[in-house]
XYZ file of C-alpha atoms in Angstrom:
783
model
C 3.428 29.419 -29.080
C 6.661 30.596 -27.753
C 9.294 28.396 -27.218
C 13.395 28.833 -27.089
C 14.746 26.814 -30.409
C 16.945 23.919 -29.913
C 20.162 24.041 -31.504
C 21.334 20.976 -33.467
C 24.258 19.002 -32.354
C 27.682 19.926 -33.922
C 30.568 18.237 -35.147
C 32.656 15.570 -33.194
C 30.661 16.117 -29.938
C 27.351 15.190 -31.985
C 28.850 11.967 -32.716
C 29.880 11.456 -29.359
C 26.257 12.207 -27.965
C 24.496 9.935 -30.228
C 26.856 7.342 -29.292
C 26.452 7.466 -25.933
C 22.650 9.127 -24.958
C 20.337 6.110 -25.345
C 22.985 3.292 -25.344
C 24.942 4.318 -22.297
C 28.547 4.698 -21.461
C 30.869 1.395 -21.433
C 33.258 0.897 -18.862
C 36.385 -1.163 -19.318
C 36.734 -4.489 -17.183
C 32.919 -4.721 -16.038
C 30.669 -6.480 -18.675
C 32.192 -9.987 -18.114
C 31.256 -9.976 -14.577
C 27.833 -10.698 -15.066
C 26.702 -14.512 -15.823
C 26.791 -14.432 -19.683
C 23.688 -14.483 -21.875
C 23.016 -17.825 -23.509
C 19.108 -18.476 -23.877
C 17.584 -15.348 -24.483
C 16.547 -15.124 -21.059
C 16.193 -11.524 -19.142
C 18.110 -12.790 -16.084
C 21.036 -13.278 -18.528
C 20.910 -9.123 -18.915
C 21.348 -8.506 -15.202
C 24.879 -7.498 -14.120
C 24.518 -7.591 -10.365
C 28.001 -5.953 -9.826
C 26.676 -2.424 -11.257
C 27.103 -0.457 -8.370
C 29.596 -2.261 -6.419
C 32.257 0.388 -6.492
C 32.170 3.913 -6.145
C 29.910 3.966 -2.994
C 26.890 2.617 -4.977
C 26.572 0.149 -2.086
C 24.770 -2.751 -4.222
C 25.509 -6.131 -3.236
C 26.394 -9.052 -5.703
C 24.916 -11.813 -3.899
C 21.961 -14.127 -4.036
C 18.294 -13.614 -3.408
C 14.841 -13.828 -4.568
C 12.559 -10.775 -4.850
C 11.765 -8.965 -1.454
C 13.446 -12.135 -0.045
C 14.266 -12.070 3.880
C 17.772 -13.551 3.111
C 20.377 -11.752 0.713
C 23.341 -14.124 0.976
C 26.407 -12.195 -0.571
C 30.216 -11.770 0.254
C 31.357 -9.161 2.093
C 34.832 -7.843 1.473
C 35.518 -5.138 4.555
C 33.699 -2.235 3.164
C 31.055 -1.068 5.764
C 28.163 -1.894 3.751
C 29.473 -5.084 2.716
C 30.741 -5.572 -0.644
C 33.390 -3.472 -2.628
C 34.587 -4.351 -6.321
C 37.799 -2.615 -5.485
C 38.877 -5.154 -2.592
C 40.035 -8.817 -2.861
C 39.559 -10.518 0.173
C 36.396 -11.854 1.229
C 35.874 -12.039 5.122
C 32.416 -14.051 4.828
C 29.246 -14.623 3.098
C 26.757 -13.236 5.421
C 22.909 -13.610 5.398
C 21.400 -10.033 5.470
C 22.355 -6.976 3.090
C 20.082 -4.060 1.973
C 20.595 -2.485 -1.826
C 22.518 0.642 -1.936
C 22.276 1.617 2.014
C 24.890 4.813 2.945
C 25.927 3.104 6.219
C 27.083 -0.251 7.524
C 23.674 -2.508 8.282
C 23.626 -5.965 8.190
C 26.062 -8.632 7.419
C 24.622 -11.118 10.110
C 26.426 -14.700 10.410
C 29.499 -14.462 7.720
C 30.463 -18.007 6.903
C 33.626 -18.902 5.145
C 35.004 -22.249 3.995
C 38.591 -23.000 5.091
C 41.117 -25.516 5.069
C 43.594 -26.448 7.849
C 43.579 -25.714 11.494
C 41.680 -22.975 12.991
C 43.608 -20.621 14.646
C 42.366 -17.043 13.918
C 38.821 -15.932 14.969
C 38.832 -11.959 13.556
C 37.354 -12.212 9.812
C 39.691 -9.243 8.891
C 42.328 -12.160 9.555
C 41.304 -15.178 8.019
C 39.564 -13.523 5.369
C 40.277 -15.363 1.813
C 41.870 -13.746 -1.132
C 39.560 -13.684 -4.743
C 40.202 -12.551 -8.215
C 37.233 -11.168 -10.246
C 38.582 -13.552 -12.990
C 37.108 -16.196 -10.937
C 33.699 -14.804 -9.916
C 30.189 -14.303 -11.561
C 26.806 -13.624 -10.357
C 23.243 -13.482 -11.968
C 20.114 -12.788 -10.253
C 19.539 -15.490 -7.438
C 23.071 -17.102 -7.462
C 26.989 -16.144 -6.656
C 29.856 -18.046 -7.612
C 33.589 -17.356 -7.102
C 36.807 -19.354 -6.636
C 39.004 -18.558 -3.468
C 42.675 -18.704 -3.404
C 42.890 -21.321 -0.805
C 41.521 -23.599 -3.977
C 37.782 -23.521 -2.739
C 34.720 -22.955 -4.611
C 31.870 -21.173 -3.242
C 28.635 -21.011 -4.462
C 25.272 -19.103 -3.172
C 21.584 -19.286 -3.787
C 18.393 -18.480 -1.407
C 15.104 -18.841 -1.142
C 12.640 -16.479 0.459
C 13.902 -17.150 4.212
C 16.712 -19.289 3.514
C 20.353 -19.021 2.055
C 21.926 -21.831 0.431
C 25.712 -22.140 -0.062
C 27.507 -24.991 -1.729
C 31.461 -25.269 -1.109
C 33.813 -27.512 -3.211
C 36.863 -28.168 -1.293
C 40.486 -29.869 -2.135
C 40.842 -33.242 -1.252
C 41.651 -32.854 2.701
C 40.474 -34.134 5.903
C 40.302 -30.560 7.289
C 37.873 -28.660 5.678
C 36.339 -26.353 7.752
C 33.204 -24.004 7.893
C 33.266 -21.188 10.116
C 29.957 -19.428 11.272
C 30.744 -16.067 12.704
C 28.226 -15.181 14.883
C 30.144 -12.018 16.851
C 30.930 -9.948 13.551
C 28.920 -8.145 11.402
C 28.456 -4.919 9.185
C 27.053 -2.759 12.186
C 27.875 -3.427 15.881
C 27.066 -7.126 17.199
C 25.979 -6.588 21.031
C 25.913 -9.973 21.921
C 25.622 -13.707 20.169
C 25.059 -17.111 21.267
C 25.790 -20.334 19.113
C 24.986 -23.914 19.813
C 25.653 -26.726 18.012
C 22.573 -29.072 18.308
C 23.868 -32.316 16.562
C 25.882 -33.504 13.671
C 24.460 -31.255 10.994
C 22.871 -28.344 12.803
C 24.088 -25.158 14.180
C 21.731 -22.394 15.848
C 22.601 -18.975 16.408
C 21.123 -15.523 18.361
C 22.409 -12.481 17.078
C 21.733 -9.042 18.829
C 22.991 -6.170 16.600
C 22.722 -2.294 16.611
C 23.193 0.905 14.697
C 22.667 2.308 11.135
C 24.738 5.624 10.923
C 24.167 5.931 14.437
C 23.251 3.847 17.223
C 19.581 2.530 17.409
C 17.528 0.196 19.409
C 18.438 -3.514 19.240
C 17.341 -6.086 17.207
C 17.819 -9.868 17.216
C 17.668 -12.101 14.056
C 18.139 -15.978 14.850
C 19.447 -18.786 12.536
C 19.648 -22.067 11.985
C 22.168 -23.688 9.633
C 21.631 -27.083 8.254
C 24.271 -29.197 6.545
C 23.500 -31.973 3.645
C 26.084 -34.506 5.624
C 27.766 -34.943 9.361
C 30.918 -33.194 9.953
C 33.467 -35.002 11.794
C 34.393 -32.941 14.481
C 33.223 -29.158 15.864
C 34.095 -26.356 18.058
C 33.205 -22.740 19.080
C 35.571 -19.569 19.498
C 35.208 -16.810 22.091
C 37.528 -13.881 21.764
C 40.494 -15.800 20.944
C 39.820 -18.603 22.327
C 38.882 -21.917 20.297
C 37.929 -24.656 21.536
C 37.204 -28.159 19.855
C 34.329 -30.142 21.162
C 32.554 -27.436 22.339
C 29.286 -27.131 21.529
C 27.989 -23.569 23.159
C 29.318 -20.177 23.278
C 27.976 -16.812 24.479
C 29.505 -13.455 23.937
C 28.705 -9.607 24.541
C 30.403 -7.253 22.323
C 33.016 -9.760 21.371
C 34.231 -12.187 18.496
C 31.940 -15.508 18.904
C 31.729 -18.670 16.778
C 31.460 -22.044 15.765
C 33.468 -24.064 13.250
C 32.588 -27.379 11.768
C 34.801 -29.794 10.012
C 34.583 -32.280 6.853
C 36.494 -34.662 5.354
C 36.431 -33.615 1.843
C 39.164 -36.788 0.445
C 36.139 -38.424 -1.395
C 33.083 -36.011 -1.701
C 34.300 -32.772 -1.956
C 31.365 -30.710 -1.738
C 29.418 -29.543 1.596
C 26.126 -27.756 1.317
C 24.886 -26.215 3.712
C 21.055 -24.030 4.360
C 20.847 -20.930 6.934
C 17.267 -20.219 7.888
C 16.372 -16.719 9.563
C 13.889 -15.474 11.743
C 13.501 -12.144 13.398
C 10.984 -13.847 15.851
C 12.822 -16.616 17.771
C 14.604 -19.886 17.145
C 11.292 -21.662 16.548
C 11.050 -19.559 13.758
C 14.232 -19.956 12.212
C 13.806 -23.774 12.445
C 9.904 -23.618 10.970
C 11.296 -21.748 7.910
C 14.181 -24.299 7.541
C 11.915 -27.085 7.569
C 9.457 -25.247 5.005
C 11.984 -24.032 2.543
C 14.991 -26.229 3.097
C 15.657 -29.931 2.422
C 16.550 -29.139 -1.331
C 19.277 -29.742 -3.409
C 21.698 -26.755 -4.333
C 20.904 -26.608 -7.754
C 16.782 -27.293 -7.435
C 17.051 -23.797 -5.029
C 19.054 -22.070 -7.431
C 16.604 -23.184 -10.613
C 13.823 -21.961 -8.498
C 15.546 -18.884 -7.937
C 16.205 -17.800 -11.314
C 12.867 -18.682 -12.245
C 11.212 -16.344 -9.911
C 13.520 -13.799 -11.069
C 12.630 -14.398 -14.830
C 9.141 -14.077 -13.750
C 9.339 -10.516 -12.358
C 11.464 -8.966 -15.180
C 9.244 -10.899 -17.906
C 6.550 -8.300 -16.528
C 8.535 -5.604 -18.436
C 9.094 -6.580 -22.092
C 11.799 -3.804 -23.848
C 12.304 -3.548 -27.824
C 14.707 -1.517 -29.079
C 17.651 0.157 -27.526
C 21.230 -0.883 -27.233
C 22.319 -3.838 -25.776
C 24.013 -1.311 -23.111
C 20.670 0.175 -22.345
C 19.043 -3.179 -22.041
C 21.498 -4.461 -19.540
C 21.213 -1.496 -17.312
C 17.843 -1.235 -17.698
C 17.059 -4.768 -16.615
C 19.236 -4.539 -13.995
C 17.894 -2.024 -12.855
C 14.525 -3.572 -12.637
C 16.188 -6.332 -10.630
C 17.341 -3.918 -8.171
C 14.144 -2.447 -8.024
C 12.806 -5.673 -6.591
C 15.388 -6.431 -3.847
C 13.232 -4.820 -1.284
C 11.319 -3.763 1.284
C 11.845 -7.891 2.593
C 9.588 -10.036 4.158
C 9.764 -10.025 7.690
C 6.983 -12.727 8.849
C 8.042 -16.441 9.061
C 5.856 -19.365 7.082
C 3.503 -19.372 10.077
C 2.659 -15.776 9.821
C 4.564 -14.692 12.882
C 6.970 -11.553 12.986
C 8.246 -9.354 15.469
C 6.658 -5.926 15.897
C 8.051 -2.400 16.655
C 6.558 -2.810 20.049
C 9.128 -5.815 20.394
C 6.189 -8.239 20.751
C 5.406 -11.359 18.764
C 2.361 -10.762 16.411
C 0.690 -12.686 13.277
C 0.214 -11.439 10.305
C -3.554 -13.128 8.685
C -4.404 -12.532 5.214
C -1.240 -10.728 4.295
C 2.613 -11.131 4.548
C 4.295 -8.526 6.793
C 7.308 -6.793 5.539
C 10.213 -4.663 6.951
C 13.085 -2.345 5.993
C 11.905 1.071 4.857
C 14.033 3.574 3.254
C 11.260 5.651 3.095
C 13.025 9.027 2.542
C 14.366 7.825 -0.696
C 11.803 5.189 -2.206
C 8.407 7.336 -1.607
C 9.865 9.054 -4.841
C 10.210 6.505 -7.218
C 10.037 2.498 -6.063
C 7.129 2.648 -4.138
C 5.325 3.888 -7.679
C 6.995 1.378 -9.801
C 6.317 -1.441 -7.523
C 2.711 -0.187 -7.126
C 2.667 -0.694 -11.066
C 4.311 -3.955 -11.034
C 4.331 -5.639 -7.726
C 0.499 -4.361 -6.653
C -0.340 -7.471 -4.293
C 3.199 -7.012 -2.800
C 2.637 -3.268 -2.202
C -0.717 -3.539 -0.538
C 0.944 -5.880 1.945
C 3.934 -3.462 2.195
C 1.528 -0.528 2.832
C -0.594 -2.666 5.489
C 2.820 -3.516 7.269
C 3.793 -0.027 7.503
C -0.062 0.370 9.329
C 0.554 -2.370 11.599
C 3.965 -0.691 12.737
C 1.617 2.417 13.957
C -0.953 0.214 15.453
C 1.721 -1.731 17.250
C 4.014 0.836 18.408
C 2.155 4.140 18.369
C 3.500 5.783 15.326
C 4.424 5.477 12.031
C 8.098 4.700 10.906
C 10.263 7.365 9.154
C 13.459 4.888 8.496
C 12.953 1.155 9.900
C 15.570 -1.440 9.880
C 14.302 -4.971 10.836
C 11.955 -4.375 14.223
C 13.366 -1.222 14.725
C 13.070 2.562 13.900
C 16.592 4.231 12.777
C 15.374 7.815 12.721
C 17.717 8.392 9.649
C 16.779 10.870 7.274
C 14.213 13.985 7.810
C 10.552 15.289 6.788
C 7.714 13.264 6.704
C 8.237 10.499 4.023
C 5.764 8.319 5.144
C 2.902 10.628 4.068
C 3.363 9.990 0.424
C 4.280 6.821 0.648
C 1.200 5.892 2.499
C -1.106 8.182 0.419
C 0.576 6.536 -2.786
C -0.965 3.517 -1.764
C -4.354 4.879 -1.503
C -4.304 6.703 -4.517
C -3.399 3.736 -6.558
C -6.076 1.734 -4.980
C -4.174 -0.548 -2.886
C -5.812 0.161 0.893
C -9.200 -0.622 -0.180
C -10.791 -1.703 3.372
C -7.570 0.352 5.265
C -8.704 3.976 4.015
C -9.762 5.445 7.316
C -7.417 3.396 9.345
C -4.302 4.676 6.945
C -5.798 8.275 7.221
C -5.949 8.371 11.107
C -2.583 7.263 11.401
C -1.196 9.655 8.924
C -3.420 12.535 10.576
C -2.078 11.657 13.813
C 1.516 12.048 12.277
C 1.106 15.096 10.279
C -0.654 16.931 13.448
C 1.173 15.788 16.181
C 4.727 14.577 17.609
C 5.759 11.291 19.332
C 6.211 11.084 22.821
C 9.637 11.722 24.560
C 10.086 8.214 25.652
C 8.951 6.551 22.234
C 12.016 5.730 19.657
C 10.258 7.310 16.604
C 10.913 11.049 15.905
C 8.342 11.689 13.627
C 7.686 15.415 12.605
C 10.161 16.551 15.430
C 9.861 20.017 14.508
C 5.840 20.097 14.027
C 5.296 22.571 16.993
C 6.884 25.059 15.708
C 5.797 24.179 11.880
C 2.076 24.579 12.926
C 2.744 27.413 14.960
C 4.975 29.571 12.558
C 4.463 27.617 9.399
C 8.289 26.561 8.913
C 10.513 24.110 10.719
C 13.184 26.294 12.305
C 16.895 25.307 11.521
C 18.759 25.286 15.009
C 22.510 24.804 14.602
C 24.391 22.780 17.490
C 20.924 21.540 19.071
C 21.118 18.420 21.202
C 19.553 15.564 19.918
C 16.761 13.994 21.859
C 16.919 10.809 20.324
C 19.415 8.829 17.911
C 19.212 9.732 14.316
C 18.824 12.805 12.095
C 17.076 15.718 13.133
C 14.695 17.957 11.288
C 16.166 20.777 13.312
C 19.451 20.268 11.685
C 17.648 20.823 8.354
C 14.920 22.843 9.111
C 14.723 24.218 5.544
C 14.409 21.044 3.778
C 12.300 19.715 6.766
C 9.650 22.512 5.793
C 9.929 21.895 2.381
C 9.012 18.031 3.039
C 6.490 18.621 5.592
C 4.693 20.845 3.237
C 4.913 18.143 0.515
C 3.574 15.725 2.544
C 0.432 18.006 3.526
C -0.594 18.863 0.368
C -0.709 15.023 -0.700
C -2.480 14.142 2.477
C -4.723 17.074 1.536
C -6.088 15.017 -1.677
C -6.661 11.837 0.833
C -8.468 13.829 2.880
C -10.895 15.483 0.413
C -11.152 11.938 -1.533
C -12.648 10.164 1.846
C -15.060 13.363 2.502
C -12.668 14.919 5.529
C -13.172 18.822 3.629
C -12.166 20.808 7.029
C -9.190 18.706 7.325
C -8.166 18.831 3.546
C -8.810 22.898 3.663
C -6.584 22.834 6.594
C -4.051 21.113 5.099
C -4.323 22.594 1.700
C -3.198 25.470 3.586
C -0.365 24.031 4.958
C 0.901 22.847 1.675
C 1.917 26.282 1.115
C 4.122 26.792 3.678
C 7.197 26.280 1.210
C 6.248 29.930 0.751
C 7.613 30.648 4.419
C 11.305 29.681 3.567
C 11.184 31.901 0.525
C 13.791 34.884 0.530
C 12.906 37.763 -2.006
C 15.906 39.089 -1.645
C 17.760 35.991 -3.193
C 14.852 34.403 -5.063
C 15.636 31.193 -3.487
C 14.534 29.151 -0.339
C 16.379 29.435 2.666
C 16.606 28.257 6.223
C 14.882 30.704 9.140
C 16.212 30.322 12.807
C 13.925 30.166 15.930
C 13.200 33.755 15.823
C 12.236 33.420 12.084
C 15.311 35.425 10.529
C 16.737 33.794 7.261
C 19.881 32.488 8.565
C 22.910 31.017 6.884
C 24.973 32.104 3.602
C 22.575 33.933 1.388
C 24.472 32.191 -1.688
C 21.930 29.553 -2.440
C 24.699 27.240 -3.699
C 26.335 27.429 -0.289
C 23.087 27.338 1.781
C 22.846 25.475 5.118
C 19.566 23.719 6.264
C 19.016 21.588 3.263
C 19.582 17.917 3.697
C 21.820 16.131 1.633
C 21.570 19.341 -1.164
C 21.487 22.832 -1.302
C 18.733 25.727 -2.100
C 19.610 25.580 -6.033
C 18.274 21.277 -5.892
C 15.706 21.771 -3.422
C 13.961 24.712 -5.231
C 12.381 22.412 -7.612
C 10.897 19.967 -4.993
C 7.387 21.282 -4.452
C 5.341 19.137 -6.528
C 2.177 20.082 -4.991
C 2.254 23.350 -6.247
C 4.699 24.068 -9.150
C 2.986 26.855 -10.405
C 3.283 28.604 -7.395
C 7.031 28.257 -7.321
C 7.362 29.202 -10.305
C 5.380 32.370 -9.690
C 7.501 33.308 -7.125
C 10.481 32.956 -8.726
C 9.437 35.663 -11.612
C 7.309 33.308 -13.776
C 7.786 30.831 -16.553
C 10.625 32.848 -18.253
C 12.539 32.857 -15.359
C 11.643 29.694 -14.433
C 12.907 27.888 -17.544
C 16.311 30.377 -17.483
C 17.197 29.172 -13.760
C 16.398 25.698 -14.955
C 18.368 25.850 -17.909
C 21.337 26.761 -15.668
C 20.744 24.374 -12.947
C 21.197 21.686 -15.877
C 24.057 23.275 -17.682
C 21.401 23.198 -20.499
C 24.145 24.677 -23.358
C 26.557 22.241 -22.317
C 24.175 19.454 -22.421
C 23.259 19.895 -25.910
C 26.964 19.949 -26.937
C 28.001 16.786 -24.876
C 25.157 15.313 -23.030
C 27.113 12.573 -21.402
C 29.897 14.567 -20.461
C 27.856 17.276 -18.904
C 26.367 14.394 -17.018
C 29.604 13.091 -15.738
C 31.507 15.996 -15.257
C 29.263 19.188 -14.559
C 26.605 17.199 -12.736
C 28.359 14.736 -10.898
C 30.758 15.783 -8.299
C 31.601 12.419 -6.178
C 29.178 9.988 -4.781
C 28.615 11.969 -1.400
C 29.048 15.527 -3.226
C 25.720 16.915 -1.710
C 26.736 20.340 -0.614
C 28.021 23.732 -2.043
C 26.648 23.230 -5.756
C 24.351 24.977 -8.009
C 23.799 22.001 -10.167
C 21.592 18.863 -10.703
C 22.619 16.076 -8.700
C 20.953 13.183 -10.365
C 23.009 10.901 -7.509
C 20.501 12.109 -4.506
C 16.995 12.090 -4.215
C 16.341 15.947 -3.590
C 16.506 16.328 -7.343
C 14.855 13.283 -8.667
C 11.650 15.028 -9.976
C 13.627 18.263 -11.062
C 13.914 17.282 -14.823
C 10.402 16.819 -15.259
C 10.013 20.663 -14.242
C 9.926 21.542 -17.483
C 6.701 20.115 -18.018
C 5.263 22.641 -16.076
C 7.134 25.495 -17.816
C 5.591 25.164 -21.321
C 9.113 23.424 -22.509
C 8.257 19.704 -22.136
C 11.119 18.506 -24.738
C 13.907 19.709 -22.311
C 12.732 16.886 -19.962
C 13.482 14.242 -22.671
C 16.795 16.081 -22.981
C 18.009 16.329 -19.533
C 16.228 12.503 -18.406
C 18.488 10.931 -21.431
C 21.169 12.892 -20.671
C 20.932 11.472 -16.954
C 20.117 7.837 -18.269
C 23.721 7.812 -19.172
C 25.383 7.837 -16.022
C 23.685 4.169 -15.584
C 26.541 1.913 -17.331
C 27.028 -1.909 -17.122
C 29.826 -1.898 -15.069
C 30.774 -1.772 -10.742
C 30.729 2.295 -11.546
C 27.878 2.197 -13.126
C 25.208 3.673 -10.514
C 24.736 7.010 -9.762
C 25.508 6.858 -6.009
C 23.681 5.121 -3.130
C 20.902 2.894 -4.814
C 18.843 3.458 -1.498
C 16.660 0.414 -1.615
C 16.310 0.248 -5.017
C 15.420 4.333 -5.317
C 17.929 5.124 -8.087
C 17.297 1.543 -9.938
C 13.268 2.746 -9.918
C 14.356 6.235 -11.285
C 15.808 4.558 -14.056
C 13.361 1.985 -15.075
C 10.343 4.343 -14.958
C 12.649 7.387 -17.060
C 13.407 4.845 -19.594
C 9.638 3.801 -20.287
C 8.828 7.611 -20.304
C 6.172 7.565 -17.160
C 7.192 9.225 -13.833
C 5.962 10.030 -10.757
C 5.829 13.663 -10.947
C 3.606 14.397 -7.689
C 4.718 11.443 -5.565
C 1.762 10.673 -3.310
C -0.828 11.207 -5.763
C -1.757 9.546 -9.065
C -0.474 11.815 -11.363
C 2.147 10.457 -13.668
C 4.765 12.685 -15.784
C 5.406 11.802 -19.504
C 8.748 12.164 -21.551
C 10.085 10.109 -24.581
C 10.950 6.367 -23.870
C 14.309 5.138 -24.283
C 13.152 2.542 -25.856
C 10.816 2.058 -29.143
C 8.195 -0.558 -27.360
C 7.944 -1.143 -23.864
C 5.130 -3.679 -22.848
C 4.199 -3.869 -19.176
C 2.287 -6.686 -17.781
C -0.190 -5.679 -15.144
C -2.438 -7.387 -12.431
C -5.969 -7.574 -13.401
C -7.295 -7.067 -9.758
C -5.814 -3.530 -10.050
C -5.494 -2.550 -13.656
C -8.573 -4.201 -15.265
C -6.818 -4.190 -19.164
C -4.107 -6.390 -17.717
C -1.386 -4.538 -19.893
C 0.049 -1.134 -21.210
C 2.060 -0.836 -24.129
C 4.159 2.529 -24.568
C 5.565 2.899 -27.793
C 7.976 5.287 -29.934
C 8.376 3.926 -33.168
C 11.829 5.000 -34.696
C 13.002 6.445 -30.993
C 16.850 7.168 -31.377
C 19.446 9.370 -29.897
C 18.648 11.647 -32.517
C 14.965 11.012 -33.137
C 14.029 11.892 -29.273
C 11.165 14.503 -29.546
C 7.387 14.155 -29.003
C 5.541 15.214 -31.908
C 2.348 14.025 -30.688
C 0.827 11.271 -28.071
C -1.887 8.816 -28.268
C -3.882 7.252 -25.774
C -5.831 3.761 -27.027
C -5.655 6.045 -30.252
C -7.211 9.619 -28.617
C -5.141 12.531 -28.892
C -2.985 13.098 -25.757
C -1.707 16.434 -25.252
C -1.092 16.746 -21.563
C 2.420 15.774 -20.450
C 0.909 13.811 -17.646
C -1.474 10.767 -17.083
C -3.588 9.932 -14.145
C -3.747 6.332 -12.913
C -7.012 5.804 -13.910
C -5.930 6.410 -17.264
C -3.381 3.545 -17.192
C -6.279 1.403 -15.580
C -8.347 2.062 -18.548
C -6.014 2.255 -21.671
C -3.850 -0.151 -23.178
C -1.857 1.821 -25.208
C 0.406 4.921 -24.828
C 1.793 6.121 -28.029
C 4.281 8.240 -29.208
C 5.139 10.139 -32.751
C 8.795 11.327 -32.176
C 11.417 13.382 -34.456
C 14.609 15.228 -34.670
C 13.120 18.625 -33.496
C 11.070 19.619 -30.419
C 7.326 20.419 -31.517
C 4.661 21.923 -29.662
C 3.397 19.304 -28.410
C 2.509 19.656 -24.473
C 3.480 23.416 -24.507
C 0.011 24.781 -23.503
C -0.913 25.701 -20.177
C -3.517 23.414 -19.697
C -1.000 20.758 -20.642
C 1.179 20.857 -17.796
C 0.537 18.605 -14.418
C -1.941 20.536 -12.333
C -0.925 22.220 -8.830
C -3.251 20.078 -6.053
C -5.628 21.464 -4.162
């Protein structure tokens, strides 16, 4: 079998690459910020500060897995916390990990001393130092320059704060209802008694204006305050019990005497339904001391992380791996109250019976990695998440694209909900809901939402169904807030075609053969935007003419990417795409150029950091792999289909060096766990190469052994062990593979393989082998 010889690393570059490839790259001054490891707990390996600088947009504060509350400090960055800033404006209750625009930040709460004179949190913000700050899963602590210590922890629907004040009779807690990370349209505050404050906050906006949503809070203190008041605009009024404002500053302040007892604890409960819901959540989950809540939060995280036990690899790799696993469980978030009530996208109150309702759907991102990881590690929650998406369709009339809280934002493009739901179906998570899901997906795939509805759905579907492509129309006025498929016609075409391919598989399984044939044909529409004169995909205008620059590195019409990057996003038919560009030899040459493969062999870490990565939002004008963004996430696995699977390992392990144990240790926005899930799956060596199906591509694990605990209700064997004895930076090439002892020459598994097996074992060596190079070893095209 022909393959290109793989040169050995040479000279000093070899030593540097060996140090970096599997162990990660150390970054100065950052590792001390995670809580120190003391007793071998996996939570002690997690560094919540990873990604808090250079636009990773993560948050270091306290939450529990999939919790409604994410209590975290805000420093002035538009998404909450930035490690480079040194003032805290407040500890607010809602954050999403790795979003690219301001969202959440509701009810920033800050302890102060002295008279209350300022009402703008940018002015009364407290200075702090990272030397006085630490975090671990479910816990955050910081010392403020005012002499106040603040600690945060959380339950599923509440956030708990503990403040340690200096001795004073003017210890204050400021509850700011009128400022947040998004636009606050209106707010109400009411001091109910000497321990309790209630708020209602209506906000809007995520990258662009959206329909408003309302979050209700109740905050209860562990002891009575001595006096209190409110503020409205610039006016501070002592003794006032109520205040409301429209598009203006508004809040309440509570004062305590800490001359003897210096600590104050406060528990804030949230509800997206009403004040009654917040009170019920407080009654059910509040009433416990800070220490008890913190221990319970830590246990919940330890239980999650213990589902994946990795052996081997350096300390740096283990820390980045478990930090990524931690971030993968931060979203979606519980949206229903303890009584099951939730606000649907029709803005009416509904009740979840037999499942937990979830919200916050960054589907353009998560359908590629995180949805699949959760289907393995959290199938019960994943089932409820999929049912929640179906409830959105049933209650609002349409499936979501990028949903926040109770509203659609229409951020990003294409049709991401289809592979999200077909993945749930293929992983066995939709038993009893198969036909309901199929009807919703068929409506979504074959139609366009009405003009008076919030979602845009497949906005360019009329043209796509007629002509086979979504046109790229410059300057077209948007009919609805959010992103428009017409602004990104080429990538929207690829996304629609991908989704059609995934839906065809589901239709075929359910016996809808005519639909399956129709969607199979539409899955080939990626060919409609292939320009033979350039050999790349290219946008077409409304008349059908190719448009924009012919240079694929300068291409227009692709959302957050270029034609170079999007050419590999045809997972439904990689063989067909390879044929379009001239066959496997031509494809491998193009892949090698795309990954700067020769440079990668000499110095993988440097190539990853200096050739591939050009800035956190540098999405355009590039002909190289961009591991920071979603369109390229599957690209390294294309080599599995071109007969050179060892190159997948080379590229993947080089990309893993971008995940480091420091504030800049994320590869761009985490996007609700998407990039973190990529890191986890790629480190294990099992990756969803056809998102929306049950196909998992294989590469060499970064660890010698990974034991994965699986839910027996979905995976009868209850566990899977992936092993690669002796795997290291030099011995990383698969020589052979076995599934429960039986020879495994294919470069992929199916979910049924995972269900029926207990072990996947690799023999590795220092040079590539012929393993997985036969045409029949590659992941098959769909249809």
